[in-house]
Amino acid sequence: MQYQAASPDEVALVEWTEEVSLTLVYRDRQIMRLRTPNNEVEEFEILLIFPFTSESKRMGIIVKDTATEEITFVMKGADVVMANIVQYNDWLEEECDNMAREGLRTLVVAKKQLSQEQYDDFERRYNEAKLSIHDRARQMRQVQLTLEGDMQLLCVTGVEDKLQPDVRTSLELLANAGIKVWMLTGDKLETATNIAISSRLVSRMTPIYQFKPVKTRTEAHNELNNFRKHNENALIILGDSLMTCLEHYEQEFVELAMMSPSVVVCRCSPTQKAAIVHLIKKHSNKPVAAIGDGGNDVSMIQAADAGIGIVGKEGKQASLAADFSITQFSYVGRLLLWHGRNSYNRCASLSQFIIHRGLIISVMQTIFSAVFFFVSISLYQGVLLIGYSSFFTMGPCSC
């Protein structure tokens, strides 16, 4: 049996439950059936689904057990948002940090039992919000928030984010070519640090400077002064801290970050990714290429001078929005350093040819007009000019 989902993490979790004898045997928009370790099939009615968004960083579902009539609200999401939703505990943050240090992508799962009266009241208010003309999304979100509180913590999952083949050599090749590489990710700081080291975006001999979380102008000023003393280190910074620095010290931060051998921005939203691309284009005056493989990278890809989308387990959203589509990250080196260089040379040859072609035609027409007392007669016929331009312009493109 093969599973399909919007995220590879979801497929990995469902495949793991199958290994422990809890199998998803059927699923549509209304019904979900599970086979338990006792080889019994339990059926659940899907009442409501709250899809994942990059702003909420969580998703939920309300199901009803057809046998017991129990209604359950189940939610999974990032630990930073789920920590404020679940009941108090003393192990969630520690376990998430331990998994993050191992390079695992963590998800927190929680549930809440609902009575029939509670669900009916919620459904009524939720349907009213969906029918609203003004601020529909905000009103729906406000109604959903009434359920998201005092939830029972079930578990924390960790999924390994495996690197594609030849990622390390590709990053080293780009660095040797003088290309600065920034990694923008939504993962935790510990996970992003582990991935940056394992992919050799940050070499093991390069010290790492972790930019402390800042929220005020004074904190940003002090931390920038500390980073100025370590500007030869690789920089790792949270997305919120980055936006605080850009709000008060945009020029200073960009100058220091440009001197760093590599930059890693973690807990970064899609909007922040696009803002960082615009920032680099604004202050560096150099072309920027953005590479992504998921829907969260679409805004960043569209904001860059050259967008490169990778077709993978995250889907084809990034590749459809990009200028170039590849199937592996390792192809980036060949795309930029070989095909990119050839394209640059061909464009330069074509530009020089067009300049010389126009110059020769103009000079000949000027001499002809001067000899014949500036008579308004064209030296070359229109068909000859079009044929000459079309035929000889194809020459540099095919070389």
Short mmCIF file of C-alpha atoms in Angstrom, two decimals:
data_model
loop_
_atom_site.label_atom_id
_atom_site.label_comp_id
_atom_site.label_asym_id
_atom_site.label_seq_id
_atom_site.Cartn_x
_atom_site.Cartn_y
_atom_site.Cartn_z
CA MET A 1 0.00 0.00 0.00
CA GLN A 2 1.27 3.46 -0.91
CA TYR A 3 0.29 6.63 0.92
CA GLN A 4 -0.03 10.12 -0.48
CA ALA A 5 0.02 13.28 1.61
CA ALA A 6 0.81 16.98 1.41
CA SER A 7 3.97 16.49 3.48
CA PRO A 8 6.51 13.64 3.54
CA ASP A 9 6.48 13.88 7.34
CA GLU A 10 2.84 12.77 7.37
CA VAL A 11 3.66 9.80 5.13
CA ALA A 12 6.54 8.82 7.42
CA LEU A 13 4.29 8.89 10.50
CA VAL A 14 1.54 6.81 8.84
CA GLU A 15 4.11 4.28 7.61
CA TRP A 16 5.52 4.01 11.14
CA THR A 17 2.06 3.34 12.62
CA GLU A 18 1.68 0.58 10.03
CA GLU A 19 4.90 -0.99 11.30
CA VAL A 20 3.45 -1.13 14.82
CA SER A 21 0.26 -2.81 13.50
CA LEU A 22 -1.98 0.27 13.40
CA THR A 23 -2.80 0.58 9.71
CA LEU A 24 -4.77 3.17 7.82
CA VAL A 25 -6.84 1.01 5.47
CA TYR A 26 -9.30 3.57 4.05
CA ARG A 27 -9.66 7.34 3.95
CA ASP A 28 -11.87 9.78 2.09
CA ARG A 29 -13.37 13.14 2.98
CA GLN A 30 -16.02 11.67 5.30
CA ILE A 31 -14.73 8.35 6.62
CA MET A 32 -11.45 6.99 7.98
CA ARG A 33 -10.86 3.32 8.87
CA LEU A 34 -8.00 1.95 10.99
CA ARG A 35 -6.94 -1.66 11.55
CA THR A 36 -5.83 -2.18 15.15
CA PRO A 37 -3.21 -4.70 16.40
CA ASN A 38 -6.14 -7.00 17.30
CA ASN A 39 -7.02 -7.09 13.58
CA GLU A 40 -10.22 -5.15 14.23
CA VAL A 41 -11.30 -2.30 11.97
CA GLU A 42 -12.39 0.91 13.69
CA GLU A 43 -14.27 3.54 11.73
CA PHE A 44 -14.19 7.28 12.36
CA GLU A 45 -16.35 9.95 10.80
CA ILE A 46 -14.44 13.08 9.79
CA LEU A 47 -16.43 16.08 10.98
CA LEU A 48 -14.07 19.01 10.39
CA ILE A 49 -10.53 19.56 9.15
CA PHE A 50 -8.38 22.58 9.93
CA PRO A 51 -5.58 22.66 7.34
CA PHE A 52 -1.99 23.62 8.03
CA THR A 53 -0.89 27.18 7.35
CA SER A 54 2.55 28.75 7.60
CA GLU A 55 1.15 31.39 9.98
CA SER A 56 -0.57 29.04 12.45
CA LYS A 57 2.11 26.29 12.14
CA ARG A 58 -0.43 23.63 13.12
CA MET A 59 -3.35 21.62 11.77
CA GLY A 60 -6.24 19.81 13.36
CA ILE A 61 -9.11 17.42 12.76
CA ILE A 62 -12.35 16.57 14.56
CA VAL A 63 -13.40 12.93 14.29
CA LYS A 64 -16.26 10.88 15.68
CA ASP A 65 -15.96 7.22 16.61
CA THR A 66 -18.91 5.52 14.91
CA ALA A 67 -18.95 2.73 17.53
CA THR A 68 -18.76 4.76 20.77
CA GLU A 69 -20.06 8.14 19.45
CA GLU A 70 -17.07 9.85 21.07
CA ILE A 71 -15.95 13.12 19.46
CA THR A 72 -12.23 13.93 19.56
CA PHE A 73 -10.33 16.99 18.45
CA VAL A 74 -6.74 16.06 17.46
CA MET A 75 -4.08 18.61 16.63
CA LYS A 76 -0.43 18.47 15.60
CA GLY A 77 2.01 21.31 15.08
CA ALA A 78 5.31 22.94 15.89
CA ASP A 79 6.45 22.84 19.49
CA VAL A 80 6.67 26.64 19.77
CA VAL A 81 2.91 27.01 19.25
CA MET A 82 1.75 23.73 20.80
CA ALA A 83 3.54 24.50 24.07
CA ASN A 84 0.96 27.21 24.79
CA ILE A 85 -1.98 25.00 23.80
CA VAL A 86 -1.33 21.76 25.73
CA GLN A 87 -1.67 21.25 29.45
CA TYR A 88 1.33 22.06 31.62
CA ASN A 89 4.13 19.49 31.56
CA ASP A 90 7.82 19.44 32.39
CA TRP A 91 9.21 17.28 29.58
CA LEU A 92 7.95 18.68 26.25
CA GLU A 93 10.62 21.34 25.72
CA GLU A 94 13.45 19.05 26.82
CA GLU A 95 12.42 16.20 24.50
CA CYS A 96 11.96 18.56 21.54
CA ASP A 97 15.44 19.99 22.11
CA ASN A 98 16.95 16.50 22.36
CA MET A 99 15.38 15.46 19.05
CA ALA A 100 16.38 18.73 17.41
CA ARG A 101 20.02 18.21 18.38
CA GLU A 102 19.86 14.88 16.56
CA GLY A 103 18.65 16.64 13.40
CA LEU A 104 15.04 15.45 13.66
CA ARG A 105 12.02 17.51 12.66
CA THR A 106 9.68 17.53 15.63
CA LEU A 107 5.89 17.62 15.80
CA VAL A 108 3.74 17.77 18.93
CA VAL A 109 0.44 15.86 18.96
CA ALA A 110 -2.42 16.63 21.38
CA LYS A 111 -6.12 15.81 21.70
CA LYS A 112 -9.26 17.05 23.40
CA GLN A 113 -12.51 15.21 24.06
CA LEU A 114 -15.67 17.07 23.07
CA SER A 115 -19.23 16.44 24.08
CA GLN A 116 -22.01 16.51 21.50
CA GLU A 117 -23.26 19.83 22.88
CA GLN A 118 -19.78 21.39 22.70
CA TYR A 119 -19.32 20.28 19.12
CA ASP A 120 -22.77 21.45 18.04
CA ASP A 121 -22.14 24.89 19.51
CA PHE A 122 -18.72 25.08 17.88
CA GLU A 123 -20.04 23.93 14.51
CA ARG A 124 -22.79 26.57 14.60
CA ARG A 125 -20.33 29.39 15.35
CA TYR A 126 -17.82 28.07 12.81
CA ASN A 127 -20.44 27.92 10.03
CA GLU A 128 -21.55 31.46 10.86
CA ALA A 129 -17.96 32.62 10.55
CA LYS A 130 -17.61 30.86 7.17
CA LEU A 131 -20.65 32.73 5.90
CA SER A 132 -19.31 36.08 7.01
CA ILE A 133 -18.61 38.61 4.26
CA HIS A 134 -16.05 40.73 6.10
CA ASP A 135 -12.87 39.27 7.70
CA ARG A 136 -14.00 35.72 7.12
CA ALA A 137 -10.58 34.13 7.69
CA ARG A 138 -10.02 36.08 10.91
CA GLN A 139 -13.44 35.18 12.30
CA MET A 140 -12.96 31.51 11.45
CA ARG A 141 -9.60 31.61 13.18
CA GLN A 142 -11.10 33.23 16.27
CA VAL A 143 -13.75 30.51 16.52
CA GLN A 144 -11.12 27.80 16.10
CA LEU A 145 -9.05 29.31 18.90
CA THR A 146 -11.86 28.59 21.35
CA LEU A 147 -11.08 24.88 20.99
CA GLU A 148 -7.31 25.23 21.16
CA GLY A 149 -6.73 25.27 24.88
CA ASP A 150 -6.06 22.88 27.75
CA MET A 151 -5.41 20.01 25.34
CA GLN A 152 -4.00 16.68 26.46
CA LEU A 153 -0.45 16.11 25.24
CA LEU A 154 -0.17 12.75 23.49
CA CYS A 155 3.34 12.52 22.09
CA VAL A 156 6.24 14.19 20.34
CA THR A 157 7.35 12.78 16.98
CA GLY A 158 10.73 13.13 15.32
CA VAL A 159 11.25 12.59 11.58
CA GLU A 160 14.72 12.47 10.06
CA ASP A 161 15.21 14.96 7.23
CA LYS A 162 17.59 13.01 5.00
CA LEU A 163 19.89 14.86 2.66
CA GLN A 164 19.77 14.16 -1.06
CA PRO A 165 22.86 12.63 -2.72
CA ASP A 166 25.87 14.89 -3.31
CA VAL A 167 24.50 17.84 -1.33
CA ARG A 168 27.80 18.32 0.49
CA THR A 169 29.91 18.35 -2.66
CA SER A 170 27.47 20.71 -4.36
CA LEU A 171 27.63 23.23 -1.52
CA GLU A 172 31.41 23.02 -1.44
CA LEU A 173 31.49 23.58 -5.21
CA LEU A 174 29.32 26.69 -4.90
CA ALA A 175 31.48 28.02 -2.06
CA ASN A 176 34.67 27.49 -4.08
CA ALA A 177 33.05 29.38 -6.96
CA GLY A 178 32.64 32.42 -4.70
CA ILE A 179 28.85 32.07 -4.29
CA LYS A 180 27.47 33.04 -0.90
CA VAL A 181 24.89 30.55 0.40
CA TRP A 182 22.18 31.46 2.91
CA MET A 183 19.91 28.77 4.35
CA LEU A 184 16.37 29.88 5.23
CA THR A 185 14.39 27.24 7.08
CA GLY A 186 11.40 26.92 9.35
CA ASP A 187 13.10 24.32 11.59
CA LYS A 188 14.21 24.82 15.17
CA LEU A 189 17.58 26.41 15.88
CA GLU A 190 19.14 23.13 16.99
CA THR A 191 17.81 21.26 13.94
CA ALA A 192 18.97 23.98 11.56
CA THR A 193 22.44 23.96 13.15
CA ASN A 194 22.71 20.19 12.83
CA ILE A 195 21.63 20.25 9.16
CA ALA A 196 24.00 23.12 8.34
CA ILE A 197 26.94 21.17 9.76
CA SER A 198 25.96 17.79 8.27
CA SER A 199 25.48 19.35 4.80
CA ARG A 200 28.82 21.19 5.17
CA LEU A 201 27.19 24.52 4.61
CA VAL A 202 29.18 25.34 7.72
CA SER A 203 32.51 23.55 7.72
CA ARG A 204 33.61 21.82 10.89
CA MET A 205 36.56 24.18 11.18
CA THR A 206 34.36 27.29 11.00
CA PRO A 207 33.11 28.58 14.38
CA ILE A 208 29.40 29.28 14.71
CA TYR A 209 27.92 32.42 16.21
CA GLN A 210 24.35 32.02 17.47
CA PHE A 211 22.60 35.36 17.45
CA LYS A 212 20.68 35.67 20.71
CA PRO A 213 16.91 36.27 20.54
CA VAL A 214 16.23 40.02 20.53
CA LYS A 215 12.95 41.90 20.75
CA THR A 216 13.91 45.53 21.41
CA ARG A 217 16.14 48.11 19.77
CA THR A 218 18.61 48.05 22.68
CA GLU A 219 18.95 44.26 22.62
CA ALA A 220 19.50 44.31 18.87
CA HIS A 221 22.17 47.02 19.20
CA ASN A 222 24.08 45.10 21.87
CA GLU A 223 23.92 41.81 19.98
CA LEU A 224 25.08 43.44 16.74
CA ASN A 225 28.10 44.85 18.59
CA ASN A 226 28.89 41.36 19.87
CA PHE A 227 28.53 39.87 16.39
CA ARG A 228 30.82 42.56 14.94
CA LYS A 229 33.66 40.99 16.95
CA HIS A 230 32.93 37.57 15.40
CA ASN A 231 32.01 38.49 11.81
CA GLU A 232 34.25 35.73 10.45
CA ASN A 233 32.01 33.10 12.06
CA ALA A 234 29.01 31.44 10.48
CA LEU A 235 25.84 33.21 11.62
CA ILE A 236 22.72 31.44 12.89
CA ILE A 237 19.77 33.67 13.74
CA LEU A 238 16.06 33.32 14.43
CA GLY A 239 13.63 34.81 11.94
CA ASP A 240 11.97 37.08 14.52
CA SER A 241 15.34 38.36 15.72
CA LEU A 242 16.34 39.05 12.13
CA MET A 243 13.21 41.13 11.51
CA THR A 244 13.88 43.10 14.70
CA CYS A 245 17.41 43.91 13.52
CA LEU A 246 16.16 44.89 10.08
CA GLU A 247 13.56 47.18 11.60
CA HIS A 248 16.14 49.23 13.52
CA TYR A 249 19.59 48.48 12.02
CA GLU A 250 19.02 47.23 8.50
CA GLN A 251 22.21 48.60 6.91
CA GLU A 252 24.48 47.54 9.76
CA PHE A 253 23.10 44.01 9.93
CA VAL A 254 23.35 43.42 6.19
CA GLU A 255 26.96 44.64 6.08
CA LEU A 256 27.94 42.27 8.90
CA ALA A 257 25.99 39.32 7.47
CA MET A 258 27.62 39.78 4.05
CA MET A 259 31.05 39.35 5.66
CA SER A 260 30.01 36.06 7.27
CA PRO A 261 31.02 32.91 5.31
CA SER A 262 27.47 31.49 5.61
CA VAL A 263 24.17 32.50 7.20
CA VAL A 264 21.42 30.27 8.58
CA VAL A 265 18.01 31.79 9.38
CA CYS A 266 15.78 29.39 11.35
CA ARG A 267 12.13 29.63 12.36
CA CYS A 268 11.65 31.59 9.15
CA SER A 269 8.17 32.13 7.70
CA PRO A 270 7.51 32.32 3.93
CA THR A 271 6.97 36.08 4.18
CA GLN A 272 10.30 36.50 5.95
CA LYS A 273 12.04 34.40 3.30
CA ALA A 274 10.80 36.70 0.55
CA ALA A 275 11.75 39.78 2.59
CA ILE A 276 15.30 38.47 3.03
CA VAL A 277 15.65 37.92 -0.73
CA HIS A 278 14.51 41.50 -1.41
CA LEU A 279 16.94 42.71 1.25
CA ILE A 280 19.94 40.96 -0.31
CA LYS A 281 19.03 42.26 -3.77
CA LYS A 282 18.70 45.78 -2.41
CA HIS A 283 22.00 46.00 -0.54
CA SER A 284 24.32 43.72 -2.50
CA ASN A 285 23.40 44.85 -6.04
CA LYS A 286 24.09 41.29 -7.16
CA PRO A 287 21.81 38.68 -8.72
CA VAL A 288 20.12 36.36 -6.24
CA ALA A 289 19.06 32.77 -6.91
CA ALA A 290 16.52 31.15 -4.59
CA ILE A 291 16.26 27.35 -4.35
CA GLY A 292 13.31 25.58 -2.76
CA ASP A 293 11.31 22.37 -2.87
CA GLY A 294 8.05 23.14 -1.08
CA GLY A 295 5.06 25.43 -1.07
CA ASN A 296 6.61 27.54 1.69
CA ASP A 297 9.40 28.51 -0.71
CA VAL A 298 7.18 29.86 -3.51
CA SER A 299 7.25 33.49 -2.35
CA MET A 300 11.03 33.37 -1.97
CA ILE A 301 11.49 31.84 -5.43
CA GLN A 302 9.28 34.45 -7.07
CA ALA A 303 11.12 37.29 -5.33
CA ALA A 304 14.57 36.17 -6.56
CA ASP A 305 16.24 37.05 -9.86
CA ALA A 306 16.47 33.34 -10.68
CA GLY A 307 14.10 30.88 -9.06
CA ILE A 308 15.07 27.22 -8.95
CA GLY A 309 12.46 24.66 -7.90
CA ILE A 310 13.25 21.09 -6.89
CA VAL A 311 10.70 18.39 -7.65
CA GLY A 312 10.63 16.08 -4.65
CA LYS A 313 8.51 14.62 -1.90
CA GLU A 314 7.25 18.10 -0.97
CA GLY A 315 5.37 18.28 -4.29
CA LYS A 316 5.67 20.40 -7.41
CA GLN A 317 4.54 23.78 -6.08
CA ALA A 318 8.06 25.19 -6.01
CA SER A 319 9.04 23.84 -9.42
CA LEU A 320 5.88 25.22 -11.05
CA ALA A 321 6.57 28.71 -9.68
CA ALA A 322 10.29 28.67 -10.53
CA ASP A 323 12.24 29.74 -13.60
CA PHE A 324 14.16 26.45 -13.63
CA SER A 325 13.05 23.03 -12.42
CA ILE A 326 15.42 20.26 -11.33
CA THR A 327 14.95 16.90 -9.63
CA GLN A 328 18.00 16.93 -7.33
CA PHE A 329 19.88 19.62 -5.45
CA SER A 330 23.16 18.28 -6.84
CA TYR A 331 22.14 19.59 -10.28
CA VAL A 332 22.41 23.17 -9.00
CA GLY A 333 26.19 23.19 -9.48
CA ARG A 334 25.93 22.13 -13.12
CA LEU A 335 23.03 24.52 -13.73
CA LEU A 336 24.84 27.57 -12.36
CA LEU A 337 28.48 26.90 -13.17
CA TRP A 338 28.18 25.19 -16.55
CA HIS A 339 24.88 26.06 -18.18
CA GLY A 340 24.86 29.46 -16.51
CA ARG A 341 28.33 30.30 -17.77
CA ASN A 342 27.49 29.11 -21.29
CA SER A 343 24.32 31.20 -21.26
CA TYR A 344 26.29 34.24 -20.12
CA ASN A 345 28.87 33.81 -22.89
CA ARG A 346 26.21 33.31 -25.56
CA CYS A 347 24.25 36.35 -24.42
CA ALA A 348 27.45 38.42 -24.46
CA SER A 349 28.33 37.22 -27.98
CA LEU A 350 24.82 37.91 -29.20
CA SER A 351 24.84 41.41 -27.69
CA GLN A 352 28.17 42.26 -29.33
CA PHE A 353 26.97 40.88 -32.67
CA ILE A 354 23.77 42.94 -32.58
CA ILE A 355 25.75 46.10 -31.74
CA HIS A 356 28.21 45.55 -34.60
CA ARG A 357 25.43 44.59 -37.01
CA GLY A 358 23.48 47.75 -36.29
CA LEU A 359 26.62 49.87 -36.43
CA ILE A 360 27.65 48.53 -39.86
CA ILE A 361 24.18 49.02 -41.36
CA SER A 362 23.94 52.56 -39.96
CA VAL A 363 27.39 53.60 -41.21
CA MET A 364 26.74 52.20 -44.69
CA GLN A 365 23.37 53.98 -44.88
CA THR A 366 24.97 57.24 -43.72
CA ILE A 367 27.74 57.06 -46.35
CA PHE A 368 25.22 56.20 -49.07
CA SER A 369 23.00 59.13 -48.15
CA ALA A 370 25.97 61.55 -48.03
CA VAL A 371 27.23 60.49 -51.47
CA PHE A 372 23.83 60.87 -53.10
CA PHE A 373 23.02 64.26 -51.56
CA PHE A 374 21.06 62.81 -48.63
CA VAL A 375 18.35 61.40 -50.80
CA SER A 376 15.64 59.50 -48.87
CA ILE A 377 16.38 56.14 -50.40
CA SER A 378 17.20 53.04 -48.35
CA LEU A 379 20.44 51.31 -49.26
CA TYR A 380 19.08 47.91 -48.24
CA GLN A 381 15.64 46.60 -49.02
CA GLY A 382 13.37 45.59 -46.14
CA VAL A 383 13.42 41.92 -47.07
CA LEU A 384 17.23 41.96 -47.15
CA LEU A 385 17.46 43.59 -43.73
CA ILE A 386 15.00 41.15 -42.16
CA GLY A 387 16.68 38.15 -43.78
CA TYR A 388 20.16 39.35 -42.79
CA SER A 389 19.11 39.99 -39.20
CA SER A 390 17.21 36.73 -38.82
CA PHE A 391 19.82 34.49 -40.43
CA PHE A 392 22.97 35.91 -38.87
CA THR A 393 21.38 36.46 -35.44
CA MET A 394 20.86 32.71 -35.15
CA GLY A 395 24.59 32.16 -35.52
CA PRO A 396 25.77 33.05 -31.98
CA CYS A 397 22.86 31.18 -30.39
CA SER A 398 23.87 27.90 -32.02
CA CYS A 399 27.59 28.21 -31.25
#
